[in-house]
Coordinates of C-alpha atoms in Angstrom, one line a residue:
Chain A
M1032 CA -177.3 33.4 117.7
L1033 CA -175.3 36.6 118.2
A1034 CA -172.5 34.6 120.0
L1035 CA -171.6 32.6 116.8
A1036 CA -171.6 35.9 114.9
I1037 CA -169.3 37.7 117.2
R1038 CA -167.0 34.6 117.2
R1039 CA -166.9 34.7 113.6
I1040 CA -166.0 38.4 113.6
L1041 CA -163.4 37.9 116.3
A1042 CA -161.8 35.2 114.1
T1043 CA -160.9 37.7 111.5
I1044 CA -158.7 39.6 113.9
P1045 CA -155.9 36.9 113.9
V1046 CA -156.0 36.6 110.0
M1047 CA -155.6 40.7 109.8
A1048 CA -152.9 40.6 112.4
V1049 CA -150.9 38.0 110.4
V1050 CA -151.6 40.0 107.2
A1051 CA -150.1 43.2 109.1
I1052 CA -147.1 41.3 110.4
I1053 CA -146.4 39.8 106.9
V1054 CA -146.7 42.9 105.0
F1055 CA -144.6 44.8 107.6
S1056 CA -141.9 42.2 107.8
L1057 CA -141.3 41.8 104.2
L1058 CA -139.0 44.8 104.5
Y1059 CA -136.9 42.9 107.0
L1060 CA -137.2 39.4 105.7
T1061 CA -136.1 39.9 102.2
P1062 CA -132.6 39.0 101.5
G1063 CA -130.1 41.9 100.6
D1064 CA -130.6 45.5 101.4
P1065 CA -134.2 46.6 100.5
A1066 CA -133.1 50.2 100.9
A1067 CA -130.5 49.8 98.2
V1068 CA -133.0 48.0 95.9
L1069 CA -135.7 50.6 96.4
A1070 CA -133.3 53.6 96.1
G1071 CA -132.7 52.2 92.5
E1072 CA -129.2 51.6 90.8
Q1073 CA -128.3 55.1 90.2
A1074 CA -128.6 56.3 94.0
S1075 CA -125.7 57.6 95.9
I1076 CA -124.8 56.2 99.6
E1077 CA -126.4 59.2 101.0
D1078 CA -129.6 58.6 99.1
I1079 CA -129.8 54.9 100.4
N1080 CA -129.1 56.2 103.8
R1081 CA -131.7 58.8 103.7
L1082 CA -134.1 56.1 102.4
R1083 CA -133.3 53.8 105.3
S1084 CA -134.0 56.2 107.9
T1085 CA -137.3 57.2 106.1
L1086 CA -138.5 53.6 106.1
G1087 CA -137.2 53.2 109.8
L1088 CA -135.0 50.5 108.6
D1089 CA -132.1 52.0 111.1
Q1090 CA -134.4 51.3 114.1
P1091 CA -135.0 48.1 115.7
F1092 CA -137.8 45.8 114.3
L1093 CA -140.2 46.0 117.3
V1094 CA -139.8 49.7 117.7
R1095 CA -140.6 50.3 114.3
F1096 CA -143.5 47.9 113.9
S1097 CA -145.2 49.3 117.0
Q1098 CA -145.1 52.7 115.5
W1099 CA -146.3 51.6 112.2
I1100 CA -149.3 49.6 113.8
G1101 CA -149.9 52.3 116.0
G1102 CA -150.4 54.6 112.9
V1103 CA -152.3 52.0 111.0
F1104 CA -155.0 52.0 113.7
Q1105 CA -155.3 55.8 113.3
G1106 CA -155.5 55.5 109.7
D1107 CA -151.8 56.6 108.9
L1108 CA -150.3 54.3 106.6
G1109 CA -147.2 56.3 106.2
I1110 CA -145.9 58.8 103.8
S1111 CA -145.3 58.3 100.1
I1112 CA -141.6 58.6 99.1
F1113 CA -142.4 59.8 95.7
S1114 CA -145.1 62.4 96.3
Q1115 CA -144.4 63.1 99.9
R1116 CA -148.2 62.9 100.7
P1117 CA -149.8 60.5 103.2
V1118 CA -150.5 57.2 101.7
M1119 CA -154.0 57.1 103.1
E1120 CA -154.8 60.4 101.3
L1121 CA -153.7 58.9 98.0
I1122 CA -155.7 55.8 98.5
V1123 CA -158.9 57.7 99.4
Q1124 CA -158.4 59.7 96.1
R1125 CA -158.2 56.8 94.0
L1126 CA -161.1 54.7 95.7
E1127 CA -164.0 55.6 93.5
P1128 CA -162.9 54.3 90.0
T1129 CA -161.9 51.1 91.8
I1130 CA -165.2 50.5 93.7
A1131 CA -167.1 51.3 90.6
L1132 CA -165.0 48.9 88.6
T1133 CA -165.2 46.2 91.1
I1134 CA -169.0 46.5 91.6
A1135 CA -169.7 46.6 87.9
S1136 CA -167.6 43.6 87.3
L1137 CA -169.0 41.5 90.0
F1138 CA -172.4 42.4 88.8
I1139 CA -171.6 41.3 85.1
A1140 CA -169.9 38.2 86.2
V1141 CA -172.8 37.0 88.5
T1142 CA -175.3 37.9 85.7
I1143 CA -173.4 35.9 83.2
A1144 CA -172.4 32.9 85.4
V1145 CA -175.5 32.2 87.5
P1146 CA -177.8 31.5 84.6
L1147 CA -175.2 29.8 82.6
G1148 CA -174.3 27.5 85.5
V1149 CA -178.0 26.7 86.2
I1150 CA -178.9 25.9 82.4
A1151 CA -175.6 23.9 81.9
A1152 CA -176.5 21.7 85.0
W1153 CA -179.9 21.3 83.7
R1154 CA -179.0 20.3 80.3
A1155 CA -175.8 18.3 81.7
G1156 CA -174.0 16.5 79.0
G1157 CA -175.7 18.5 76.2
L1158 CA -174.7 21.1 73.8
I1159 CA -175.3 24.1 75.9
D1160 CA -173.5 22.5 78.8
R1161 CA -170.3 21.9 76.7
M1162 CA -170.3 25.3 75.3
A1163 CA -170.7 26.8 78.8
M1164 CA -167.9 24.8 80.1
S1165 CA -165.7 25.6 77.3
F1166 CA -166.2 29.1 78.0
A1167 CA -165.5 28.5 81.6
V1168 CA -162.2 26.9 80.8
L1169 CA -161.4 29.6 78.3
G1170 CA -162.2 32.2 81.0
F1171 CA -159.7 30.6 83.4
S1172 CA -157.1 30.7 80.5
I1173 CA -157.2 34.0 78.9
P1174 CA -155.4 36.7 80.7
V1175 CA -157.5 39.7 81.6
F1176 CA -155.3 42.1 79.5
V1177 CA -155.6 39.8 76.3
L1178 CA -159.4 40.0 76.7
S1179 CA -159.3 43.6 77.3
Y1180 CA -157.4 44.3 74.0
I1181 CA -159.6 42.0 72.2
L1182 CA -162.6 44.2 73.3
I1183 CA -160.8 47.3 72.7
A1184 CA -159.9 46.2 69.1
V1185 CA -163.6 45.2 68.2
V1186 CA -165.6 47.5 70.3
S1187 CA -163.6 50.8 70.1
V1188 CA -161.4 50.7 67.4
D1189 CA -163.3 48.8 64.7
L1190 CA -166.9 49.6 65.7
K1191 CA -166.1 52.9 67.5
L1192 CA -169.0 52.3 69.9
L1193 CA -167.1 53.0 73.2
P1194 CA -164.1 55.1 74.3
V1195 CA -160.7 53.1 74.1
Q1196 CA -159.8 54.1 77.6
G1197 CA -160.1 56.6 80.5
Y1198 CA -162.4 57.2 83.2
V1199 CA -165.2 59.8 84.1
P1200 CA -166.2 60.2 87.8
I1201 CA -169.9 59.5 88.3
A1202 CA -170.4 63.1 89.6
Y1203 CA -169.7 64.2 85.8
G1204 CA -172.9 62.4 84.5
I1205 CA -174.0 59.0 84.5
G1206 CA -173.9 58.6 80.8
P1207 CA -170.1 59.3 80.2
F1208 CA -169.4 57.3 83.6
L1209 CA -171.0 54.2 82.2
E1210 CA -169.6 54.5 78.7
H1211 CA -166.1 54.4 79.9
L1212 CA -166.9 51.6 82.6
I1213 CA -168.5 49.3 80.4
L1214 CA -165.4 47.7 78.6
P1215 CA -163.1 47.2 81.6
A1216 CA -166.1 45.8 83.6
L1217 CA -167.0 43.5 80.9
S1218 CA -163.2 42.1 80.4
L1219 CA -163.1 41.5 84.2
G1220 CA -166.5 40.3 84.7
I1221 CA -166.1 37.7 81.9
I1222 CA -163.0 36.2 83.5
N1223 CA -164.5 36.0 86.8
A1224 CA -167.7 34.6 85.6
A1225 CA -165.7 31.5 84.6
L1226 CA -165.3 30.3 88.2
I1227 CA -168.6 31.3 89.4
A1228 CA -170.5 29.4 86.4
R1229 CA -168.5 26.2 87.3
I1230 CA -169.2 26.1 90.9
T1231 CA -172.9 27.0 90.0
R1232 CA -173.1 24.1 87.7
T1233 CA -171.3 21.5 90.0
T1234 CA -173.4 22.5 93.0
M1235 CA -176.8 22.5 90.9
L1236 CA -176.0 19.0 89.4
E1237 CA -175.6 17.7 92.9
I1238 CA -178.9 19.2 94.1
L1239 CA -180.9 18.2 90.9
N1240 CA -180.2 14.5 91.8
Q1241 CA -181.9 15.0 95.2
D1242 CA -185.3 13.4 95.9
Y1243 CA -187.2 16.5 96.7
I1244 CA -186.3 17.9 93.2
R1245 CA -187.8 14.7 91.6
A1246 CA -190.7 15.3 93.9
A1247 CA -191.3 18.9 93.0
R1248 CA -191.2 17.9 89.5
A1249 CA -193.5 14.9 90.0
K1250 CA -196.1 17.0 91.6
G1251 CA -196.3 19.1 88.5
L1252 CA -194.1 22.3 89.1
S1253 CA -192.8 23.8 86.1
V1254 CA -189.1 23.5 85.3
R1255 CA -188.4 27.1 85.8
R1256 CA -190.0 27.0 89.2
V1257 CA -188.0 23.8 90.3
L1258 CA -184.7 25.3 89.0
I1259 CA -185.1 28.7 90.6
R1260 CA -187.1 28.1 93.8
H1261 CA -186.1 24.6 94.7
A1262 CA -182.6 24.1 93.4
L1263 CA -180.9 27.5 93.0
K1264 CA -182.1 28.5 96.4
N1265 CA -180.1 25.6 98.0
A1266 CA -177.2 26.1 95.8
A1267 CA -176.8 29.6 97.2
I1268 CA -174.4 29.1 99.7
P1269 CA -171.4 27.3 97.6
I1270 CA -172.1 30.2 95.0
V1271 CA -172.1 33.0 97.3
T1272 CA -168.9 31.6 98.9
V1273 CA -167.1 31.1 95.5
I1274 CA -168.1 34.9 95.0
G1275 CA -166.3 35.8 97.9
I1276 CA -163.1 33.8 97.0
S1277 CA -163.2 35.2 93.3
F1278 CA -163.0 38.7 95.0
A1279 CA -159.1 37.9 95.2
L1280 CA -159.0 37.3 91.5
L1281 CA -161.1 40.5 91.0
I1282 CA -158.6 42.6 93.0
S1283 CA -155.7 41.4 90.9
G1284 CA -157.8 41.7 87.8
V1285 CA -158.5 45.3 88.9
V1286 CA -154.7 46.3 89.0
V1287 CA -154.3 45.0 85.4
T1288 CA -157.6 46.2 84.0
E1289 CA -156.9 49.7 85.5
T1290 CA -153.6 49.7 83.6
V1291 CA -154.9 48.6 80.2
F1292 CA -157.8 51.2 80.3
N1293 CA -155.8 54.0 81.9
I1294 CA -158.2 54.2 84.9
P1295 CA -156.8 56.3 87.9
G1296 CA -157.7 53.9 90.7
L1297 CA -156.0 51.8 93.2
G1298 CA -154.6 49.4 90.8
R1299 CA -153.1 52.2 88.8
L1300 CA -151.7 53.7 92.0
T1301 CA -150.1 50.4 92.7
V1302 CA -148.3 50.1 89.2
D1303 CA -147.2 53.7 89.4
A1304 CA -145.6 52.9 92.9
I1305 CA -143.9 49.9 91.4
L1306 CA -142.5 52.0 88.7
R1307 CA -141.3 54.6 91.2
R1308 CA -140.2 52.1 93.9
D1309 CA -142.7 53.9 96.4
Y1310 CA -142.8 51.0 98.9
P1311 CA -145.0 52.8 101.5
V1312 CA -147.7 53.0 98.9
I1313 CA -147.5 49.3 97.9
Q1314 CA -147.6 48.4 101.6
G1315 CA -150.7 50.5 102.2
V1316 CA -152.5 49.2 99.2
I1317 CA -151.9 45.6 100.2
L1318 CA -153.3 46.3 103.5
V1319 CA -156.3 47.9 102.3
F1320 CA -156.9 45.3 99.6
S1321 CA -156.4 42.3 102.0
A1322 CA -158.6 44.0 104.7
T1323 CA -161.3 44.3 102.0
Y1324 CA -160.9 40.6 101.1
V1325 CA -161.2 39.5 104.7
V1326 CA -164.3 41.8 105.4
V1327 CA -166.0 40.8 102.2
N1328 CA -165.6 37.1 103.2
L1329 CA -166.7 37.7 106.6
L1330 CA -169.9 39.5 105.4
I1331 CA -170.5 36.4 103.1
D1332 CA -170.0 34.0 106.0
L1333 CA -172.6 36.0 108.0
S1334 CA -175.0 36.0 105.0
Y1335 CA -175.2 32.2 105.1
S1336 CA -178.3 32.4 107.6
L1337 CA -180.2 34.4 105.0
F1338 CA -180.0 31.6 102.4
D1339 CA -180.2 28.7 105.0
P1340 CA -182.5 29.4 108.1
R1341 CA -181.0 26.4 109.7
I1342 CA -177.7 28.4 110.1
K1343 CA -178.4 30.8 112.7
Y1344 CA -176.0 33.6 113.8
Chain B
M874 CA -161.8 8.0 98.0
S875 CA -158.6 8.8 96.2
I876 CA -157.3 5.3 96.9
S877 CA -160.0 3.7 95.0
A878 CA -159.7 6.2 92.3
I879 CA -156.1 5.4 91.8
T880 CA -156.8 1.8 91.2
Q881 CA -159.6 2.8 88.7
T882 CA -157.1 4.4 86.4
P883 CA -157.2 3.3 83.0
S884 CA -153.8 1.7 82.4
S885 CA -154.4 -1.1 79.8
P886 CA -151.8 -1.2 77.1
T887 CA -154.6 0.0 74.5
G888 CA -155.4 2.8 76.8
L889 CA -154.6 5.7 74.7
M890 CA -157.7 5.2 72.5
R891 CA -159.7 4.7 75.7
I892 CA -158.4 7.8 77.3
W893 CA -159.2 9.6 74.2
K894 CA -162.8 8.6 74.2
R895 CA -163.4 9.0 77.9
Y896 CA -161.1 12.0 78.6
P897 CA -160.5 14.1 75.5
N898 CA -159.3 17.0 77.8
I899 CA -156.2 15.0 78.8
I900 CA -155.0 14.4 75.1
I901 CA -156.0 17.9 74.0
G902 CA -154.4 19.7 76.8
G903 CA -151.5 17.4 76.8
A904 CA -150.9 18.1 73.1
M905 CA -151.2 21.8 73.5
L906 CA -148.7 21.9 76.4
A907 CA -146.4 19.5 74.6
I908 CA -146.3 22.0 71.6
A909 CA -145.5 24.9 73.9
V910 CA -142.6 22.6 75.5
F911 CA -141.2 21.8 72.1
A912 CA -141.4 25.4 71.1
A913 CA -139.4 26.4 74.2
I914 CA -136.8 23.8 73.8
A915 CA -136.4 23.9 69.9
A916 CA -136.5 27.8 70.0
P917 CA -133.2 28.3 68.3
W918 CA -134.2 25.8 65.3
L919 CA -137.8 27.2 64.5
G920 CA -136.7 29.9 62.2
T921 CA -136.0 32.4 64.9
I922 CA -133.2 34.9 65.0
D923 CA -131.8 36.5 68.2
P924 CA -134.8 37.7 70.2
Q925 CA -132.8 40.8 71.0
T926 CA -131.6 41.8 67.7
I927 CA -132.8 45.2 66.7
A928 CA -133.5 45.9 62.9
P929 CA -134.6 49.6 62.7
F930 CA -136.4 48.9 59.4
N931 CA -138.6 46.5 61.1
R932 CA -139.9 48.8 63.6
L933 CA -143.9 48.3 64.0
E934 CA -143.5 46.2 60.7
V935 CA -146.9 44.4 60.0
P936 CA -146.7 40.6 60.0
G937 CA -145.5 39.4 56.6
T938 CA -143.5 36.7 54.9
E939 CA -139.9 37.7 56.3
F940 CA -141.3 38.6 59.9
W941 CA -143.9 36.3 60.5
F942 CA -145.4 38.1 63.6
G943 CA -144.0 41.6 62.4
G944 CA -141.7 43.9 64.3
D945 CA -141.9 45.6 67.7
L946 CA -141.4 49.0 68.9
V947 CA -137.7 49.1 68.4
G948 CA -137.7 46.7 65.6
R949 CA -137.1 43.4 67.1
D950 CA -138.7 40.1 65.5
V951 CA -142.2 39.6 67.4
Y952 CA -142.1 35.8 66.2
S953 CA -138.6 35.2 67.7
R954 CA -139.4 36.9 71.0
T955 CA -142.8 35.1 71.3
I956 CA -141.2 31.6 70.6
Y957 CA -138.4 32.3 73.2
G958 CA -140.9 33.7 75.5
A959 CA -142.2 30.2 75.9
R960 CA -138.8 29.4 77.7
I961 CA -139.5 32.0 80.2
S962 CA -143.1 31.1 81.0
L963 CA -142.5 27.5 81.2
A964 CA -139.6 27.9 83.4
V965 CA -141.6 30.0 85.8
G966 CA -144.5 27.5 85.8
L967 CA -142.2 24.6 86.5
G968 CA -140.2 26.4 89.1
V969 CA -143.3 27.5 91.1
V970 CA -144.9 24.0 90.9
V971 CA -141.6 22.5 92.2
I972 CA -141.0 25.0 95.0
G973 CA -144.6 25.4 95.9
I974 CA -145.4 21.7 96.2
F975 CA -142.2 21.0 98.2
F976 CA -142.8 23.5 100.8
G977 CA -146.6 23.1 100.8
L978 CA -146.1 19.3 101.3
L979 CA -143.6 20.0 104.2
I980 CA -146.1 22.4 105.8
G981 CA -149.0 20.5 105.3
I982 CA -147.6 17.1 106.6
L983 CA -146.2 19.1 109.5
S984 CA -149.4 20.8 110.4
G985 CA -151.4 17.5 109.7
F986 CA -149.5 15.6 112.5
V987 CA -148.3 18.1 115.1
S988 CA -151.4 19.9 116.2
W989 CA -149.5 22.7 118.2
V990 CA -147.6 23.5 115.1
D991 CA -151.0 23.4 113.0
Q992 CA -152.4 26.1 115.0
I993 CA -149.6 28.5 114.2
L994 CA -148.9 27.4 110.8
M995 CA -152.4 27.7 109.6
R996 CA -153.0 31.0 111.1
V997 CA -149.8 32.1 108.9
M998 CA -151.4 30.3 105.9
D999 CA -154.7 32.2 106.5
G1000 CA -152.9 35.4 106.8
L1001 CA -151.0 34.7 103.5
M1002 CA -154.0 33.6 101.5
A1003 CA -155.9 36.9 102.5
I1004 CA -153.1 38.8 100.6
P1005 CA -154.0 38.8 97.0
S1006 CA -151.2 36.9 95.3
I1007 CA -150.3 39.5 92.7
L1008 CA -149.8 42.2 95.3
L1009 CA -147.9 39.9 97.5
A1010 CA -145.6 39.1 94.6
V1011 CA -145.3 42.9 93.7
A1012 CA -144.3 43.6 97.0
L1013 CA -141.5 40.9 97.1
I1014 CA -140.2 41.8 93.8
S1015 CA -140.1 45.6 94.5
L1016 CA -138.0 44.8 97.6
T1017 CA -135.8 42.1 96.0
G1018 CA -135.4 43.3 92.6
A1019 CA -136.6 42.0 89.2
S1020 CA -135.3 38.8 88.2
L1021 CA -136.5 35.5 86.9
K1022 CA -135.3 33.9 90.3
N1023 CA -137.1 36.5 92.4
V1024 CA -140.3 36.1 90.4
I1025 CA -140.5 32.4 90.7
I1026 CA -139.8 32.8 94.5
A1027 CA -142.5 35.4 94.8
I1028 CA -145.2 33.5 93.1
S1029 CA -144.2 30.3 94.9
I1030 CA -144.8 31.9 98.2
A1031 CA -148.3 32.9 97.2
E1032 CA -149.0 29.3 96.3
V1033 CA -147.6 27.4 99.3
P1034 CA -150.7 28.0 101.5
R1035 CA -153.0 26.3 98.9
V1036 CA -150.7 23.3 98.7
A1037 CA -150.3 23.1 102.4
R1038 CA -154.1 23.1 103.1
L1039 CA -154.6 20.5 100.6
V1040 CA -151.9 18.1 101.9
R1041 CA -153.2 19.0 105.6
S1042 CA -156.7 17.9 104.7
V1043 CA -155.6 14.8 103.1
V1044 CA -153.4 14.0 106.2
L1045 CA -156.2 14.7 108.6
Q1046 CA -158.6 12.3 106.7
L1047 CA -156.0 9.5 106.4
K1048 CA -155.1 9.7 110.0
E1049 CA -158.7 8.4 110.9
R1050 CA -158.3 5.5 108.5
P1051 CA -158.1 2.4 110.6
Y1052 CA -154.9 1.1 108.6
V1053 CA -153.0 4.2 109.2
E1054 CA -154.1 4.1 113.0
A1055 CA -153.1 0.5 113.0
A1056 CA -149.8 1.3 111.5
I1057 CA -149.3 4.0 114.2
T1058 CA -150.3 1.8 117.0
A1059 CA -148.0 -1.1 115.8
G1060 CA -145.1 1.4 116.2
T1061 CA -144.4 1.7 112.4
P1062 CA -141.7 4.5 112.0
F1063 CA -143.0 7.8 111.0
I1064 CA -141.0 7.9 107.9
L1065 CA -142.6 4.6 106.7
I1066 CA -146.2 5.8 107.4
L1067 CA -145.3 8.9 105.4
W1068 CA -143.9 6.8 102.5
R1069 CA -146.2 4.0 102.5
H1070 CA -149.5 5.7 103.4
I1071 CA -149.6 9.3 103.3
L1072 CA -147.5 10.4 100.3
P1073 CA -149.1 7.9 97.8
N1074 CA -152.5 9.3 98.8
T1075 CA -151.5 12.9 98.3
L1076 CA -150.2 12.2 94.9
A1077 CA -153.4 12.3 93.0
P1078 CA -154.8 15.4 94.2
L1079 CA -151.3 17.1 94.2
L1080 CA -151.0 16.3 90.5
V1081 CA -154.2 17.9 89.7
Q1082 CA -153.4 20.9 92.0
A1083 CA -150.0 21.1 90.1
T1084 CA -151.5 21.9 86.9
Y1085 CA -153.6 24.5 88.3
I1086 CA -150.5 26.1 90.0
F1087 CA -148.7 25.9 86.7
A1088 CA -151.5 27.7 84.9
S1089 CA -151.9 30.2 87.5
A1090 CA -148.2 30.9 87.7
V1091 CA -147.8 31.3 84.1
L1092 CA -150.6 33.9 84.2
T1093 CA -149.3 35.5 87.2
E1094 CA -145.9 36.0 85.6
A1095 CA -147.5 37.6 82.6
I1096 CA -149.4 39.8 84.6
L1097 CA -146.4 40.9 86.9
S1098 CA -144.3 41.5 83.6
F1099 CA -147.2 43.5 82.1
I1100 CA -147.5 45.8 85.3
G1101 CA -143.6 46.2 85.4
A1102 CA -142.9 44.1 88.5
G1103 CA -141.8 41.1 86.6
T1104 CA -138.6 39.7 84.9
P1105 CA -136.5 42.6 83.6
P1106 CA -138.0 44.4 80.6
S1107 CA -135.4 43.3 78.1
T1108 CA -136.4 39.7 78.8
P1109 CA -138.6 38.2 76.0
S1110 CA -141.2 37.1 78.3
W1111 CA -145.0 37.2 77.0
G1112 CA -146.0 39.8 79.6
N1113 CA -143.1 42.0 78.7
I1114 CA -143.7 41.9 75.1
I1115 CA -147.3 42.5 75.6
A1116 CA -146.5 45.4 78.1
E1117 CA -144.1 47.0 75.3
G1118 CA -146.8 46.9 72.6
R1119 CA -149.4 48.3 75.0
T1120 CA -148.5 52.0 74.0
V1121 CA -148.8 51.2 70.2
F1122 CA -151.9 49.1 70.4
S1123 CA -154.2 50.8 68.2
I1124 CA -151.5 51.1 65.4
A1125 CA -149.8 47.8 65.8
P1126 CA -152.1 45.4 67.5
H1127 CA -150.0 42.2 66.5
I1128 CA -147.3 43.1 69.1
V1129 CA -150.0 42.3 71.8
M1130 CA -152.1 39.8 70.0
F1131 CA -149.4 37.0 69.1
P1132 CA -147.8 36.8 72.6
G1133 CA -151.4 36.9 73.9
I1134 CA -152.4 34.0 71.8
A1135 CA -149.3 32.0 72.9
L1136 CA -149.9 32.7 76.6
S1137 CA -153.6 31.8 76.4
F1138 CA -152.9 28.6 74.3
T1139 CA -150.3 27.3 76.9
V1140 CA -152.6 28.0 79.8
L1141 CA -155.6 26.6 78.3
G1142 CA -153.7 23.5 77.3
V1143 CA -152.6 23.2 81.1
N1144 CA -156.2 23.8 82.3
L1145 CA -157.7 21.3 80.0
L1146 CA -155.0 18.8 81.2
G1147 CA -155.9 19.6 84.8
D1148 CA -159.4 19.1 84.2
G1149 CA -159.0 15.8 82.5
L1150 CA -156.9 14.7 85.3
R1151 CA -159.4 15.8 87.9
D1152 CA -162.1 13.8 86.1
I1153 CA -160.0 10.6 86.4
F1154 CA -158.9 11.2 90.0
D1155 CA -161.8 13.2 91.4
P1156 CA -159.8 14.6 94.3
R1157 CA -162.5 16.6 96.2
F1158 CA -159.9 18.6 98.2
V1159 CA -158.5 20.2 95.2
S1160 CA -159.9 23.8 94.6
R1161 CA -158.8 26.2 91.9
T1162 CA -158.4 29.2 94.0

């Protein structure tokens, strides 16, 4: 049913509107003088005043907001205070490494987590299950940067197998591109695998108790076939949903991983913007990341009908 | 479901052994957290020196008998900084739990009972949840300036929607229960309904959620400090120590590793504790994200 799909798509509009309002209003809602904070401690009164008019803080809230939101619709996210270039341009330049890192991490996370969760549920209470779930708790607890440094210490410094840091665009050759991508994607992937593995296990456990699973086993189907064709297929929706939710984790992970591995992506852009107090860039990056998060979760919602024919859009 | 779960809580005097057998996670996690709390409180008496003292000869010194965890980039004692760092991390965790739960409870109860407010508040919460919490905190801190207080507030704002949604779903379920309906019909004052029926039933799921918030707040604080949007750089927070050691990681990995271990140890303890509590209460509303 198309109507349902359209309704779901329309439902993202208020969410995005609220995001835009929040991101924009922060400048006005925070106590104190944001212009003074952003200008830094050494700034003169003139500097602060110049910054205030650049940010439009001397204009009424609604005037400034309508200008800003009008610009956003035309792809104009403002001008960077530091580099004086359009924020949109800066973001587009930094997209490739971040997209590559995100996709590779997600791929690694799913490849580790889903089989692990399925086997853990199948052997619930056993040694594999306990090891898998210990791994999952550990994954929640180790900060991405600590894991990154452990991987760098072992793989790059001791074994000298992979480069310590840096990024090579895919256009410069797939070999060097992958070589630089493996470690950051692995750090981020392992952390995200924890959440997905746990949900996979919980969902599979519920499904494996169902009568139709017993029936499938009783009629002589192999364990593998029952696990994959009968159980995992029915567990798909919660698993895919949590992958969408874990996308938020992935985004904050990207910011950190890019810093550790010195990857010139959106995360690095954010961190540089923090150090330079370049608020328009921070604002733009938040808006882009949040929009991506909302769209990814929308696509996941819409994909439910692929896994369950009873859900029709 | 949470009501029957509470009454099933093992509470006999010989309970500790039984908890250990049935819920080892609570004992292990609780002990790990207790160690971190002890380190934070007893920091001055654990063989530490002033975490800001600079001893030039100790620059990048490897861990040894005099400086257990070695020295950092400017010659400060990494051991003392790591132990004192527990204070910052636990203060952030505790602060975020208190603020996040207070406002989350308030918003959750409000939207659970007042339907027109619900529409507005939940849209705002949806919007807040769509903004990655690290970035929201980064924006807030870059506008308000780096201080421990601002870090706690910024992380709390990102956690409020999760608590609010949890409380709201508990309230909505309870409102349908006959005994709550009866209480409302009988004209029981709202405050009394809240106190007798609603709050006790939010306790179990909130307790579990609190551990997850604590763990996530400690991690977020470290990440914020690490990317330069956290507590002021001189503060001995684990994220700051790691951030400073970043540039010299290949020649002095100990600067990153010791606070990294302390951080992972604490968060792991809190997570285990939370998992153990979840196993006891089984609150289905609680989710980690």
